[in-house]
Tab-separated table of C-alpha atoms and ligand atoms in Angstrom:
chain	number	residue	atom	x	y	z
A	1	MET	CA	84.039	85.925	101.275
A	2	ASN	CA	83.708	89.249	103.096
A	3	ILE	CA	85.531	91.971	101.166
A	4	LEU	CA	86.143	95.573	102.239
A	5	ILE	CA	86.900	98.089	99.468
A	6	THR	CA	87.839	101.713	100.199
A	7	GLY	CA	86.917	104.557	97.842
A	8	ALA	CA	84.193	102.415	96.280
A	9	GLY	CA	81.756	105.161	95.236
A	10	ARG	CA	83.314	105.782	91.836
A	11	GLY	CA	86.151	104.850	89.497
A	12	ILE	CA	88.154	101.668	90.024
A	13	GLY	CA	86.686	101.101	93.501
A	14	LEU	CA	83.117	101.111	92.165
A	15	GLU	CA	84.055	98.618	89.423
A	16	LEU	CA	85.750	96.362	92.005
A	17	ALA	CA	82.618	96.532	94.173
A	18	ALA	CA	80.396	95.627	91.187
A	19	PHE	CA	82.663	92.670	90.324
A	20	TYR	CA	82.835	91.195	93.815
A	21	ALA	CA	79.200	91.938	94.778
A	22	LYS	CA	78.037	89.291	92.279
A	23	ARG	CA	79.462	86.501	94.460
A	24	HIS	CA	80.621	87.924	97.767
A	25	GLN	CA	79.625	90.152	100.676
A	26	VAL	CA	81.089	93.582	99.928
A	27	ILE	CA	81.565	96.402	102.417
A	28	ALA	CA	82.071	99.523	100.306
A	29	THR	CA	83.437	102.665	101.941
A	30	VAL	CA	82.665	106.178	100.741
A	31	ARG	CA	83.916	109.526	101.972
A	32	ASN	CA	81.225	111.628	100.444
A	33	PRO	CA	77.735	110.029	100.705
A	34	ARG	CA	76.740	111.803	97.461
A	35	HIS	CA	79.480	109.856	95.701
A	36	GLY	CA	78.003	106.620	97.036
A	37	GLU	CA	74.820	106.897	94.954
A	38	ALA	CA	76.134	104.575	92.220
A	39	LEU	CA	76.509	101.846	94.852
A	40	GLY	CA	72.726	101.908	95.379
A	41	ALA	CA	72.310	99.617	92.359
A	42	LEU	CA	74.607	96.995	93.918
A	43	ARG	CA	74.048	94.513	96.726
A	44	VAL	CA	76.692	95.968	99.039
A	45	GLN	CA	76.904	97.363	102.553
A	46	VAL	CA	77.978	101.024	102.456
A	47	GLN	CA	80.073	102.502	105.278
A	48	HIS	CA	81.554	105.950	105.778
A	49	LEU	CA	85.344	106.406	105.782
A	50	GLU	CA	87.404	109.591	105.628
A	51	LEU	CA	91.041	108.496	105.506
A	52	THR	CA	92.452	111.809	106.731
A	53	GLN	CA	90.685	111.379	110.085
A	54	HIS	CA	92.012	108.717	112.426
A	55	GLN	CA	88.722	108.819	114.336
A	56	SER	CA	86.837	107.892	111.150
A	57	ILE	CA	89.106	104.840	110.762
A	58	LEU	CA	88.516	103.847	114.403
A	59	ASP	CA	84.748	104.405	113.997
A	60	LEU	CA	84.674	102.074	110.985
A	61	ALA	CA	86.564	99.392	112.938
A	62	LYS	CA	84.094	99.799	115.815
A	63	THR	CA	81.096	99.527	113.472
A	64	LEU	CA	82.506	96.358	111.875
A	65	GLY	CA	83.159	94.841	115.305
A	66	ASP	CA	84.324	91.249	114.927
A	67	THR	CA	83.104	90.874	111.309
A	68	PRO	CA	85.697	88.623	109.610
A	69	LEU	CA	87.314	90.186	106.520
A	70	ASP	CA	88.846	87.811	103.957
A	71	LEU	CA	90.154	90.585	101.738
A	72	ILE	CA	90.788	94.299	102.282
A	73	ILE	CA	91.370	96.407	99.164
A	74	HIS	CA	92.920	99.795	99.893
A	75	ASN	CA	91.832	101.544	96.715
A	76	ALA	CA	90.967	105.134	97.768
A	77	GLY	CA	93.494	107.688	96.643
A	78	VAL	CA	94.019	111.317	95.748
A	79	LEU	CA	96.126	113.046	93.121
A	80	HIS	CA	96.916	116.750	93.445
A	81	ALA	CA	97.854	117.668	89.912
A	82	GLU	CA	100.700	120.004	90.787
A	83	SER	CA	103.251	118.677	88.364
A	84	ASP	CA	105.978	121.354	88.620
A	85	LEU	CA	108.360	122.325	91.408
A	86	ASP	CA	106.959	125.865	91.681
A	87	GLU	CA	103.452	124.447	92.259
A	88	VAL	CA	104.398	122.357	95.312
A	89	ASP	CA	101.976	123.066	98.151
A	90	ALA	CA	102.580	121.966	101.761
A	91	PHE	CA	98.913	121.212	102.499
A	92	ASN	CA	98.489	119.121	99.359
A	93	PHE	CA	101.689	117.191	100.085
A	94	ALA	CA	100.595	116.338	103.647
A	95	HIS	CA	97.065	115.548	102.431
A	96	SER	CA	98.433	113.121	99.815
A	97	ILE	CA	100.476	111.315	102.461
A	98	GLN	CA	97.429	111.107	104.752
A	99	VAL	CA	95.116	109.659	102.102
A	100	ASN	CA	97.529	107.560	100.041
A	101	SER	CA	99.945	106.171	102.635
A	102	LEU	CA	99.222	106.867	106.323
A	103	GLY	CA	95.452	106.233	106.070
A	104	PRO	CA	95.877	102.756	104.546
A	105	LEU	CA	98.465	101.893	107.226
A	106	LEU	CA	96.224	103.019	110.107
A	107	LEU	CA	93.229	101.228	108.580
A	108	THR	CA	95.281	98.033	108.311
A	109	GLN	CA	96.292	98.416	111.959
A	110	ALA	CA	92.660	98.893	113.009
A	111	LEU	CA	91.287	95.978	110.947
A	112	LEU	CA	94.052	93.440	111.543
A	113	PRO	CA	91.920	91.356	113.967
A	114	ASN	CA	89.169	91.159	111.303
A	115	LEU	CA	91.672	89.914	108.716
A	116	LEU	CA	93.132	87.365	111.114
A	117	ALA	CA	89.629	86.012	111.740
A	118	THR	CA	89.599	84.311	108.299
A	119	PRO	CA	91.893	81.773	106.618
A	120	THR	CA	92.077	83.859	103.374
A	121	ARG	CA	94.049	86.801	104.862
A	122	LYS	CA	94.614	88.949	101.754
A	123	LEU	CA	95.605	92.612	102.000
A	124	VAL	CA	95.691	94.604	98.756
A	125	PHE	CA	96.988	98.106	98.043
A	126	ILE	CA	96.273	99.981	94.822
A	127	SER	CA	99.467	101.920	94.274
A	128	SER	CA	100.783	103.569	91.130
A	129	MET	CA	103.679	103.329	88.715
A	130	MET	CA	104.164	107.004	89.683
A	131	GLY	CA	105.440	105.716	93.031
A	132	SER	CA	108.270	103.863	91.305
A	133	MET	CA	111.709	105.443	91.627
A	134	GLY	CA	113.132	103.207	88.904
A	135	ASP	CA	110.420	104.196	86.407
A	136	ASN	CA	110.550	107.942	87.101
A	137	GLY	CA	111.925	109.400	83.915
A	138	SER	CA	109.742	112.514	83.764
A	139	GLY	CA	109.933	113.985	87.297
A	140	GLY	CA	107.322	116.293	88.847
A	141	TYR	CA	104.106	115.242	90.623
A	142	TYR	CA	105.962	115.497	93.940
A	143	SER	CA	103.104	114.840	96.356
A	144	TYR	CA	101.561	111.958	94.403
A	145	ARG	CA	104.855	110.220	93.605
A	146	ALA	CA	106.107	110.560	97.198
A	147	SER	CA	102.841	109.351	98.732
A	148	LYS	CA	102.661	106.278	96.479
A	149	ALA	CA	106.361	105.514	97.113
A	150	ALA	CA	105.538	105.711	100.841
A	151	LEU	CA	102.587	103.375	100.284
A	152	ASN	CA	104.929	100.910	98.563
A	153	ALA	CA	107.271	101.036	101.562
A	154	VAL	CA	104.330	100.500	103.933
A	155	ALA	CA	103.028	97.536	101.930
A	156	LYS	CA	106.486	95.923	101.762
A	157	SER	CA	106.966	96.179	105.536
A	158	LEU	CA	103.488	94.751	106.135
A	159	ALA	CA	104.311	91.834	103.799
A	160	VAL	CA	107.430	91.099	105.851
A	161	ASP	CA	105.884	91.668	109.288
A	162	LEU	CA	102.643	89.766	108.658
A	163	ALA	CA	104.016	86.812	106.663
A	164	GLY	CA	104.237	84.783	109.862
A	165	ASP	CA	100.491	85.275	110.349
A	166	GLY	CA	99.800	83.954	106.851
A	167	ILE	CA	98.753	87.399	105.541
A	168	LYS	CA	99.483	87.918	101.844
A	169	VAL	CA	100.073	91.478	100.604
A	170	GLY	CA	99.306	92.492	97.008
A	171	LEU	CA	100.629	95.807	95.671
A	172	TYR	CA	99.415	96.767	92.210
A	173	HIS	CA	99.551	99.488	89.564
A	174	PRO	CA	96.027	99.455	88.067
A	175	GLY	CA	97.076	100.758	84.640
A	176	TRP	CA	96.234	104.213	83.289
A	177	VAL	CA	92.481	103.997	83.751
A	178	GLN	CA	89.543	106.096	82.490
A	179	THR	CA	88.241	107.560	85.777
A	180	ASP	CA	87.963	111.036	87.276
A	181	MET	CA	91.619	110.674	88.252
A	182	GLY	CA	92.901	109.045	85.072
A	183	GLY	CA	90.907	111.288	82.718
A	184	PRO	CA	89.230	110.436	79.403
A	185	ARG	CA	92.529	109.971	77.487
A	186	ALA	CA	93.590	107.083	79.732
A	187	LEU	CA	94.522	103.827	78.012
A	188	ILE	CA	92.100	101.316	79.567
A	189	ASP	CA	88.549	101.269	80.935
A	190	THR	CA	87.645	100.234	84.473
A	191	GLN	CA	86.422	96.787	83.330
A	192	SER	CA	89.819	95.874	81.799
A	193	CYS	CA	91.574	97.226	84.877
A	194	VAL	CA	89.403	95.213	87.262
A	195	ALA	CA	89.709	92.037	85.152
A	196	GLY	CA	93.470	92.297	85.661
A	197	LEU	CA	93.393	93.306	89.326
A	198	THR	CA	90.976	90.566	90.325
A	199	ALA	CA	93.109	87.946	88.511
A	200	ARG	CA	96.133	89.207	90.504
A	201	ILE	CA	94.156	89.046	93.758
A	202	GLN	CA	92.972	85.522	92.910
A	203	GLU	CA	96.552	84.279	92.413
A	204	LEU	CA	97.932	86.195	95.435
A	205	ASP	CA	99.773	83.717	97.645
A	206	ALA	CA	102.866	83.698	99.860
A	207	ALA	CA	105.160	83.609	96.797
A	208	HIS	CA	103.520	86.726	95.271
A	209	SER	CA	103.273	88.615	98.577
A	210	GLY	CA	105.235	91.881	98.846
A	211	ARG	CA	105.869	92.179	95.093
A	212	PHE	CA	105.036	95.340	93.135
A	213	LEU	CA	103.083	94.244	90.043
A	214	ASN	CA	101.324	95.800	87.084
A	215	TYR	CA	97.622	94.931	86.748
A	216	ASP	CA	98.574	92.443	84.011
A	217	GLY	CA	101.006	90.655	86.338
A	218	LYS	CA	104.296	92.117	85.058
A	219	PRO	CA	106.780	92.916	87.849
A	220	LEU	CA	107.459	96.653	88.279
A	221	PRO	CA	110.677	98.343	89.445
A	222	TRP	CA	110.659	99.861	92.941
B	1	LIG	P1	88.988	108.424	91.499
B	1	LIG	O1	89.523	109.806	91.648
B	1	LIG	O2	88.041	108.126	90.405
B	1	LIG	O3	88.360	107.919	92.889
B	1	LIG	C1	89.075	108.109	94.073
B	1	LIG	C2	88.353	107.422	95.201
B	1	LIG	O4	89.098	107.643	96.411
B	1	LIG	C3	86.958	107.976	95.425
B	1	LIG	O5	86.088	106.908	95.756
B	1	LIG	C4	87.140	108.910	96.608
B	1	LIG	O6	85.977	109.077	97.411
B	1	LIG	C5	88.216	108.170	97.406
B	1	LIG	N1	88.902	109.107	98.296
B	1	LIG	C6	89.607	110.223	97.953
B	1	LIG	N2	90.017	110.864	99.053
B	1	LIG	C7	89.583	110.143	100.116
B	1	LIG	C8	89.676	110.301	101.520
B	1	LIG	N3	90.284	111.368	102.053
B	1	LIG	N4	89.110	109.375	102.324
B	1	LIG	C9	88.473	108.306	101.789
B	1	LIG	N5	88.318	108.109	100.469
B	1	LIG	C10	88.874	109.021	99.639
B	1	LIG	O7	90.302	107.508	91.367
B	1	LIG	P2	90.567	106.110	90.626
B	1	LIG	O8	89.384	105.231	90.743
B	1	LIG	O9	91.136	106.407	89.298
B	1	LIG	O10	91.784	105.570	91.513
B	1	LIG	C11	91.665	104.505	92.451
B	1	LIG	C12	93.080	104.171	92.925
B	1	LIG	O11	93.905	103.837	91.792
B	1	LIG	C13	93.776	105.346	93.625
B	1	LIG	O12	94.533	104.874	94.706
B	1	LIG	C14	94.708	105.885	92.543
B	1	LIG	O13	95.823	106.571	93.081
B	1	LIG	C15	95.092	104.613	91.811
B	1	LIG	N6	95.565	104.826	90.452
B	1	LIG	C16	94.712	105.265	89.466
B	1	LIG	C17	95.178	105.437	88.166
B	1	LIG	C18	94.295	105.881	87.060
B	1	LIG	O14	94.780	105.991	85.910
B	1	LIG	N7	92.997	106.145	87.284
B	1	LIG	C19	96.582	105.180	87.818
B	1	LIG	C20	97.390	104.718	88.924
B	1	LIG	C21	96.884	104.545	90.173
B	1	LIG	P3	84.850	110.199	97.041
B	1	LIG	O15	84.077	109.665	95.883
B	1	LIG	O16	84.035	110.293	98.280
B	1	LIG	O17	85.586	111.449	96.706
């Protein structure tokens, strides 16, 4: 399989790249080439992608040309840790939407022909429980929550719109994971997270498409 993973230079994306590189052709995108150093130890193709720039998305699509993609994993994400109302910042809010919701949508649009060129046709979005309205009992984190809720809406519409083309859409909370974003107090390591995510991706079919699931397979409230 040919698998494209965004934000693969560190954290969950790097662990996903390491997992899939053992058996598959992985195209790993990095924003900052310095952050791509860890990928040097893996047998993967590294490509540049800055999700806030539409041109960067179009450039990646042009570079890939008609390379078939069996699976696209939209993993890259940003969290601006402004948890309180008085910390809300307009730039950070717009930036979160660009990276966490609009970028993945535009990248899907640009790479749709590549996905349709294979029979596998799996599209995966790494969202967050923080994007759940039903689970929000603690408030705050306006930009992150809103951008992940927007990502959930985007993924759901794609699941509906692309079902006729046989495209299956997976939307997952990866757990609270020990990465730069999750911090050292997080509950699980990247290996446990990726063991769960890859099992979900393996079982992703038309019946699972468009559902919001925890990394262990439990359904999550919208
Ligand atoms: P990290 O902060 O460790 O890594 C984030 C990745 O996203 C990096 O590879 C980074 O690239 C990339 N990225 C950030 N901004 C951009 C951008 N503008 N364009 C392209 N790539 C970008 O995060 P995690 O590995 O922890 O998170 C991965 C995903 O999981 C995210 O979507 C996150 O929201 C989600 N998640 C994580 C949780 C956790 O507990 N860790 C919990 C819930 C959800 P670079 O290295 O170049 O900066």
